[in-house]
Structure formats: structure tokens, C-alpha cells
């Protein structure tokens, strides 16, 4: 058995398929601005850098720009709507809970490090009955920095009671690979998430296509 590690997960597109509810919230905001909805398929890869960036990308798709004040208003509208509809269709990716069970049985710590706001992250995980599995759930506002700034990763691991030198990042996008590289830890990429650059092109240390493959990928990094 390997020594206990801290397995740190991104949230959107890694732990949970949140795209349906995020895009519904985006389209709610666009509709209130008199704009057409963005299609689910093309909008998935807009996700991953927070609510404000998602709205900016949605507006860009329509060739629109807005003032900072309008963006503030639209972001607040988005968050209010999303908070009330956060787990209508969002579900854990297939195989996730079995993977988490495996890690817990092996004595590893689990944590969430996301660019989603902390309270929204906890609300989502609460509604999916997943919060209890994680020793720390940290978001973009928890420490005042976002991925790929390594501070958010290091502080998340510390809050979970772990050590950075015995930790692994799991994520779906460039911010996840970037935070791992800057923190000096290995990273497992998942191919089923949300990213405008295919995760394979970002050269994670391991690449998986289903959560059933996560325990073996993590074990190979722990013993490398």
C-alpha cells in the first residue's frame, strides 16, 4: 500500500457534469438581454473559468460586448438563477463514487479545488450528497486567487490536512494542468470535461477517459 496522499479534484467537468445547469443559467441571462440561447454542445467548452468568463464567452458568440456595470449586473443575475437551479440536471460522472470509495478505503484524503465560488461549490456538492467525502472544498473566493495560481492548490491541500509533496491534481482543463505544474505535483487529466484545448495536448502525467480508470492512474503516480 502506498503512503496516504491528498487527491485534489477540479469540480465542473471533472467531478460533476454541471454543463446542463450552467448553460441553462447562461441562456437565462442571455434571454433577459434579448439574445438567442447558445447551443449546449458548443457551450460546454466555454465552462471552466467562472461565471463572469462564461457570460463573456456567451456574449462573444453573439458578437456582443457590454459595459463593466452591465457585466456586473449580468453576473449577479446568473449567480442568483444558478444557485436556485444548481443541481436540476447536474450529476456526478459515471464511476466517480466508486473511485472515491477506493481512495477513502486506502486512507487517502480527498479535496476540491475549483474556480467556482466556494458557497456554490458546497451547495452543489451538498445537493448531490458528495460534500461529506471531501476534507476541504475551496473555490475562487476562498483564498482570493484562482487556478492556475499555485497558492489555491497549496492552501487547499493544507486545509485538507495533507502535504503538497504527497498530492495529486485531477482536472479537465489548462488551469488544472497549470496549477499542478506550478505547485510541482503530478496531474491526471480527464478527457470528458470542458476545455477549449484538448486535455491530451496539455500533456498531463496521466490521461483517463472514464472514472473507473482513476484509481489505477493515481496509484501509478504514487509509486513512480
PDB file of N, CA, C and O in Angstrom, residues 9-20 22 44-45 47-48 82 90-93 96 114 116 124 147 170-173 176 188-195 199 208-209 211:
ATOM      1  N   UNK A   9      -9.375  17.439  -6.556  1.00  0.00           N
ATOM      2  CA  UNK A   9     -10.208  17.418  -7.754  1.00  0.00           C
ATOM      3  C   UNK A   9     -10.681  18.803  -8.160  1.00  0.00           C
ATOM      4  O   UNK A   9     -11.109  19.602  -7.313  1.00  0.00           O
ATOM      5  N   UNK A  10     -10.657  19.063  -9.450  1.00  0.00           N
ATOM      6  CA  UNK A  10     -11.464  20.131 -10.015  1.00  0.00           C
ATOM      7  C   UNK A  10     -12.924  19.707  -9.870  1.00  0.00           C
ATOM      8  O   UNK A  10     -13.218  18.534  -9.643  1.00  0.00           O
ATOM      9  N   UNK A  11     -13.854  20.648 -10.052  1.00  0.00           N
ATOM     10  CA  UNK A  11     -15.271  20.324  -9.864  1.00  0.00           C
ATOM     11  C   UNK A  11     -16.017  20.196 -11.199  1.00  0.00           C
ATOM     12  O   UNK A  11     -16.372  19.096 -11.619  1.00  0.00           O
ATOM     13  N   UNK A  12     -16.232  21.317 -11.874  1.00  0.00           N
ATOM     14  CA  UNK A  12     -17.002  21.300 -13.116  1.00  0.00           C
ATOM     15  C   UNK A  12     -16.244  20.560 -14.216  1.00  0.00           C
ATOM     16  O   UNK A  12     -15.113  20.929 -14.557  1.00  0.00           O
ATOM     17  N   UNK A  13     -16.848  19.522 -14.747  1.00  0.00           N
ATOM     18  CA  UNK A  13     -16.225  18.776 -15.825  1.00  0.00           C
ATOM     19  C   UNK A  13     -15.259  17.716 -15.358  1.00  0.00           C
ATOM     20  O   UNK A  13     -14.684  16.998 -16.191  1.00  0.00           O
ATOM     21  N   UNK A  14     -15.071  17.595 -14.053  1.00  0.00           N
ATOM     22  CA  UNK A  14     -14.182  16.567 -13.507  1.00  0.00           C
ATOM     23  C   UNK A  14     -14.954  15.677 -12.536  1.00  0.00           C
ATOM     24  O   UNK A  14     -15.080  14.478 -12.756  1.00  0.00           O
ATOM     25  N   UNK A  15     -15.461  16.263 -11.456  1.00  0.00           N
ATOM     26  CA  UNK A  15     -16.288  15.502 -10.520  1.00  0.00           C
ATOM     27  C   UNK A  15     -17.720  15.378 -11.027  1.00  0.00           C
ATOM     28  O   UNK A  15     -18.329  14.307 -10.970  1.00  0.00           O
ATOM     29  N   UNK A  16     -18.241  16.488 -11.507  1.00  0.00           N
ATOM     30  CA  UNK A  16     -19.663  16.569 -11.836  1.00  0.00           C
ATOM     31  C   UNK A  16     -19.864  17.141 -13.239  1.00  0.00           C
ATOM     32  O   UNK A  16     -19.187  18.097 -13.628  1.00  0.00           O
ATOM     33  N   UNK A  17     -20.800  16.548 -13.969  1.00  0.00           N
ATOM     34  CA  UNK A  17     -21.206  17.080 -15.267  1.00  0.00           C
ATOM     35  C   UNK A  17     -22.225  18.185 -15.007  1.00  0.00           C
ATOM     36  O   UNK A  17     -23.430  17.946 -14.919  1.00  0.00           O
ATOM     37  N   UNK A  18     -21.709  19.406 -14.863  1.00  0.00           N
ATOM     38  CA  UNK A  18     -22.537  20.551 -14.496  1.00  0.00           C
ATOM     39  C   UNK A  18     -23.007  21.352 -15.698  1.00  0.00           C
ATOM     40  O   UNK A  18     -23.766  22.320 -15.541  1.00  0.00           O
ATOM     41  N   UNK A  19     -22.562  20.979 -16.891  1.00  0.00           N
ATOM     42  CA  UNK A  19     -22.854  21.780 -18.083  1.00  0.00           C
ATOM     43  C   UNK A  19     -24.339  22.079 -18.276  1.00  0.00           C
ATOM     44  O   UNK A  19     -24.697  23.221 -18.584  1.00  0.00           O
ATOM     45  N   UNK A  20     -25.241  21.097 -18.116  1.00  0.00           N
ATOM     46  CA  UNK A  20     -26.656  21.400 -18.381  1.00  0.00           C
ATOM     47  C   UNK A  20     -27.192  22.571 -17.552  1.00  0.00           C
ATOM     48  O   UNK A  20     -27.867  23.455 -18.086  1.00  0.00           O
ATOM     49  N   UNK A  22     -25.359  24.927 -15.884  1.00  0.00           N
ATOM     50  CA  UNK A  22     -24.611  26.157 -16.151  1.00  0.00           C
ATOM     51  C   UNK A  22     -25.072  26.822 -17.442  1.00  0.00           C
ATOM     52  O   UNK A  22     -25.260  28.036 -17.491  1.00  0.00           O
ATOM     53  N   UNK A  44     -20.400  23.907 -23.968  1.00  0.00           N
ATOM     54  CA  UNK A  44     -19.701  23.118 -22.945  1.00  0.00           C
ATOM     55  C   UNK A  44     -18.264  23.602 -22.749  1.00  0.00           C
ATOM     56  O   UNK A  44     -17.771  23.672 -21.617  1.00  0.00           O
ATOM     57  N   UNK A  45     -17.586  23.920 -23.839  1.00  0.00           N
ATOM     58  CA  UNK A  45     -16.189  24.304 -23.729  1.00  0.00           C
ATOM     59  C   UNK A  45     -15.997  25.762 -23.335  1.00  0.00           C
ATOM     60  O   UNK A  45     -14.861  26.237 -23.246  1.00  0.00           O
ATOM     61  N   UNK A  47     -17.115  26.629 -20.401  1.00  0.00           N
ATOM     62  CA  UNK A  47     -17.132  26.484 -18.945  1.00  0.00           C
ATOM     63  C   UNK A  47     -15.715  26.299 -18.411  1.00  0.00           C
ATOM     64  O   UNK A  47     -14.865  25.703 -19.059  1.00  0.00           O
ATOM     65  N   UNK A  48     -15.477  26.801 -17.198  1.00  0.00           N
ATOM     66  CA  UNK A  48     -14.235  26.459 -16.534  1.00  0.00           C
ATOM     67  C   UNK A  48     -13.471  27.614 -15.931  1.00  0.00           C
ATOM     68  O   UNK A  48     -12.513  27.396 -15.198  1.00  0.00           O
ATOM     69  N   UNK A  82     -28.561  30.541 -11.039  1.00  0.00           N
ATOM     70  CA  UNK A  82     -27.841  29.260 -10.957  1.00  0.00           C
ATOM     71  C   UNK A  82     -27.928  28.658  -9.560  1.00  0.00           C
ATOM     72  O   UNK A  82     -28.119  27.444  -9.397  1.00  0.00           O
ATOM     73  N   UNK A  90     -27.424  18.423 -13.119  1.00  0.00           N
ATOM     74  CA  UNK A  90     -26.012  18.097 -12.852  1.00  0.00           C
ATOM     75  C   UNK A  90     -25.900  16.778 -12.096  1.00  0.00           C
ATOM     76  O   UNK A  90     -26.622  16.559 -11.125  1.00  0.00           O
ATOM     77  N   UNK A  91     -24.981  15.933 -12.541  1.00  0.00           N
ATOM     78  CA  UNK A  91     -24.796  14.628 -11.909  1.00  0.00           C
ATOM     79  C   UNK A  91     -23.313  14.277 -11.869  1.00  0.00           C
ATOM     80  O   UNK A  91     -22.552  14.673 -12.758  1.00  0.00           O
ATOM     81  N   UNK A  92     -22.880  13.487 -10.867  1.00  0.00           N
ATOM     82  CA  UNK A  92     -21.502  13.005 -10.844  1.00  0.00           C
ATOM     83  C   UNK A  92     -21.217  12.171 -12.096  1.00  0.00           C
ATOM     84  O   UNK A  92     -22.099  11.473 -12.601  1.00  0.00           O
ATOM     85  N   UNK A  93     -19.988  12.262 -12.587  1.00  0.00           N
ATOM     86  CA  UNK A  93     -19.627  11.428 -13.720  1.00  0.00           C
ATOM     87  C   UNK A  93     -19.657   9.954 -13.320  1.00  0.00           C
ATOM     88  O   UNK A  93     -19.344   9.599 -12.175  1.00  0.00           O
ATOM     89  N   UNK A  96     -17.539   7.821 -10.529  1.00  0.00           N
ATOM     90  CA  UNK A  96     -16.883   8.697  -9.560  1.00  0.00           C
ATOM     91  C   UNK A  96     -16.957   8.153  -8.148  1.00  0.00           C
ATOM     92  O   UNK A  96     -15.947   8.069  -7.447  1.00  0.00           O
ATOM     93  N   UNK A 114     -11.453  24.417  -6.986  1.00  0.00           N
ATOM     94  CA  UNK A 114     -12.207  24.838  -8.155  1.00  0.00           C
ATOM     95  C   UNK A 114     -12.191  26.350  -8.316  1.00  0.00           C
ATOM     96  O   UNK A 114     -11.993  27.085  -7.337  1.00  0.00           O
ATOM     97  N   UNK A 116     -14.898  27.756  -9.238  1.00  0.00           N
ATOM     98  CA  UNK A 116     -16.280  28.102  -8.878  1.00  0.00           C
ATOM     99  C   UNK A 116     -16.238  28.767  -7.495  1.00  0.00           C
ATOM    100  O   UNK A 116     -15.335  28.507  -6.702  1.00  0.00           O
ATOM    101  N   UNK A 124     -23.731  22.804  -4.448  1.00  0.00           N
ATOM    102  CA  UNK A 124     -23.849  21.745  -5.447  1.00  0.00           C
ATOM    103  C   UNK A 124     -23.514  20.385  -4.848  1.00  0.00           C
ATOM    104  O   UNK A 124     -24.275  19.415  -4.989  1.00  0.00           O
ATOM    105  N   UNK A 147      -7.046  29.153  -9.841  1.00  0.00           N
ATOM    106  CA  UNK A 147      -6.139  28.352 -10.662  1.00  0.00           C
ATOM    107  C   UNK A 147      -5.896  29.096 -11.969  1.00  0.00           C
ATOM    108  O   UNK A 147      -6.840  29.681 -12.508  1.00  0.00           O
ATOM    109  N   UNK A 170      -6.377  16.372 -10.117  1.00  0.00           N
ATOM    110  CA  UNK A 170      -7.203  15.717 -11.139  1.00  0.00           C
ATOM    111  C   UNK A 170      -8.088  16.787 -11.760  1.00  0.00           C
ATOM    112  O   UNK A 170      -8.837  17.464 -11.043  1.00  0.00           O
ATOM    113  N   UNK A 171      -7.990  16.963 -13.075  1.00  0.00           N
ATOM    114  CA  UNK A 171      -8.788  18.008 -13.706  1.00  0.00           C
ATOM    115  C   UNK A 171      -8.966  17.808 -15.186  1.00  0.00           C
ATOM    116  O   UNK A 171      -8.433  16.855 -15.771  1.00  0.00           O
ATOM    117  N   UNK A 172      -9.712  18.735 -15.782  1.00  0.00           N
ATOM    118  CA  UNK A 172     -10.114  18.571 -17.187  1.00  0.00           C
ATOM    119  C   UNK A 172      -9.593  19.658 -18.114  1.00  0.00           C
ATOM    120  O   UNK A 172      -9.874  19.619 -19.316  1.00  0.00           O
ATOM    121  N   UNK A 173      -8.856  20.648 -17.586  1.00  0.00           N
ATOM    122  CA  UNK A 173      -8.536  21.810 -18.419  1.00  0.00           C
ATOM    123  C   UNK A 173      -7.151  22.374 -18.119  1.00  0.00           C
ATOM    124  O   UNK A 173      -6.449  21.925 -17.210  1.00  0.00           O
ATOM    125  N   UNK A 176      -6.063  23.395 -14.618  1.00  0.00           N
ATOM    126  CA  UNK A 176      -5.727  22.284 -13.716  1.00  0.00           C
ATOM    127  C   UNK A 176      -4.300  21.784 -13.956  1.00  0.00           C
ATOM    128  O   UNK A 176      -3.550  21.547 -13.010  1.00  0.00           O
ATOM    129  N   UNK A 188      -3.499  14.348 -13.256  1.00  0.00           N
ATOM    130  CA  UNK A 188      -4.251  13.403 -14.081  1.00  0.00           C
ATOM    131  C   UNK A 188      -5.305  14.198 -14.840  1.00  0.00           C
ATOM    132  O   UNK A 188      -6.110  14.911 -14.233  1.00  0.00           O
ATOM    133  N   UNK A 189      -5.302  14.077 -16.161  1.00  0.00           N
ATOM    134  CA  UNK A 189      -6.300  14.753 -16.971  1.00  0.00           C
ATOM    135  C   UNK A 189      -7.452  13.819 -17.293  1.00  0.00           C
ATOM    136  O   UNK A 189      -7.253  12.624 -17.525  1.00  0.00           O
ATOM    137  N   UNK A 190      -8.661  14.366 -17.293  1.00  0.00           N
ATOM    138  CA  UNK A 190      -9.839  13.590 -17.701  1.00  0.00           C
ATOM    139  C   UNK A 190     -10.309  14.127 -19.047  1.00  0.00           C
ATOM    140  O   UNK A 190     -10.369  15.342 -19.253  1.00  0.00           O
ATOM    141  N   UNK A 191     -10.636  13.226 -19.952  1.00  0.00           N
ATOM    142  CA  UNK A 191     -10.945  13.634 -21.327  1.00  0.00           C
ATOM    143  C   UNK A 191     -12.413  13.989 -21.543  1.00  0.00           C
ATOM    144  O   UNK A 191     -12.780  14.406 -22.633  1.00  0.00           O
ATOM    145  N   UNK A 192     -13.233  13.844 -20.500  1.00  0.00           N
ATOM    146  CA  UNK A 192     -14.679  14.013 -20.675  1.00  0.00           C
ATOM    147  C   UNK A 192     -15.193  15.356 -20.149  1.00  0.00           C
ATOM    148  O   UNK A 192     -16.395  15.559 -20.007  1.00  0.00           O
ATOM    149  N   UNK A 193     -14.279  16.277 -19.861  1.00  0.00           N
ATOM    150  CA  UNK A 193     -14.686  17.545 -19.261  1.00  0.00           C
ATOM    151  C   UNK A 193     -14.867  18.666 -20.252  1.00  0.00           C
ATOM    152  O   UNK A 193     -15.229  18.436 -21.411  1.00  0.00           O
ATOM    153  N   UNK A 194     -14.591  19.896 -19.785  1.00  0.00           N
ATOM    154  CA  UNK A 194     -14.852  21.101 -20.566  1.00  0.00           C
ATOM    155  C   UNK A 194     -13.537  21.837 -20.790  1.00  0.00           C
ATOM    156  O   UNK A 194     -12.920  22.321 -19.840  1.00  0.00           O
ATOM    157  N   UNK A 195     -13.115  21.934 -22.025  1.00  0.00           N
ATOM    158  CA  UNK A 195     -11.873  22.636 -22.320  1.00  0.00           C
ATOM    159  C   UNK A 195     -11.839  23.028 -23.782  1.00  0.00           C
ATOM    160  O   UNK A 195     -12.286  22.273 -24.638  1.00  0.00           O
ATOM    161  N   UNK A 199      -7.421  18.149 -23.631  1.00  0.00           N
ATOM    162  CA  UNK A 199      -6.563  17.912 -22.469  1.00  0.00           C
ATOM    163  C   UNK A 199      -5.308  17.119 -22.833  1.00  0.00           C
ATOM    164  O   UNK A 199      -4.245  17.341 -22.260  1.00  0.00           O
ATOM    165  N   UNK A 208      -7.077   9.902 -18.450  1.00  0.00           N
ATOM    166  CA  UNK A 208      -8.103   8.862 -18.336  1.00  0.00           C
ATOM    167  C   UNK A 208      -9.349   9.286 -19.116  1.00  0.00           C
ATOM    168  O   UNK A 208      -9.596  10.473 -19.321  1.00  0.00           O
ATOM    169  N   UNK A 209     -10.122   8.278 -19.529  1.00  0.00           N
ATOM    170  CA  UNK A 209     -11.325   8.531 -20.315  1.00  0.00           C
ATOM    171  C   UNK A 209     -12.595   8.119 -19.569  1.00  0.00           C
ATOM    172  O   UNK A 209     -13.691   8.299 -20.079  1.00  0.00           O
ATOM    173  N   UNK A 211     -13.962   7.471 -15.145  1.00  0.00           N
ATOM    174  CA  UNK A 211     -13.578   7.494 -13.741  1.00  0.00           C
ATOM    175  C   UNK A 211     -13.151   6.122 -13.210  1.00  0.00           C
ATOM    176  O   UNK A 211     -12.431   6.055 -12.208  1.00  0.00           O
TER     177      UNK A 211
END
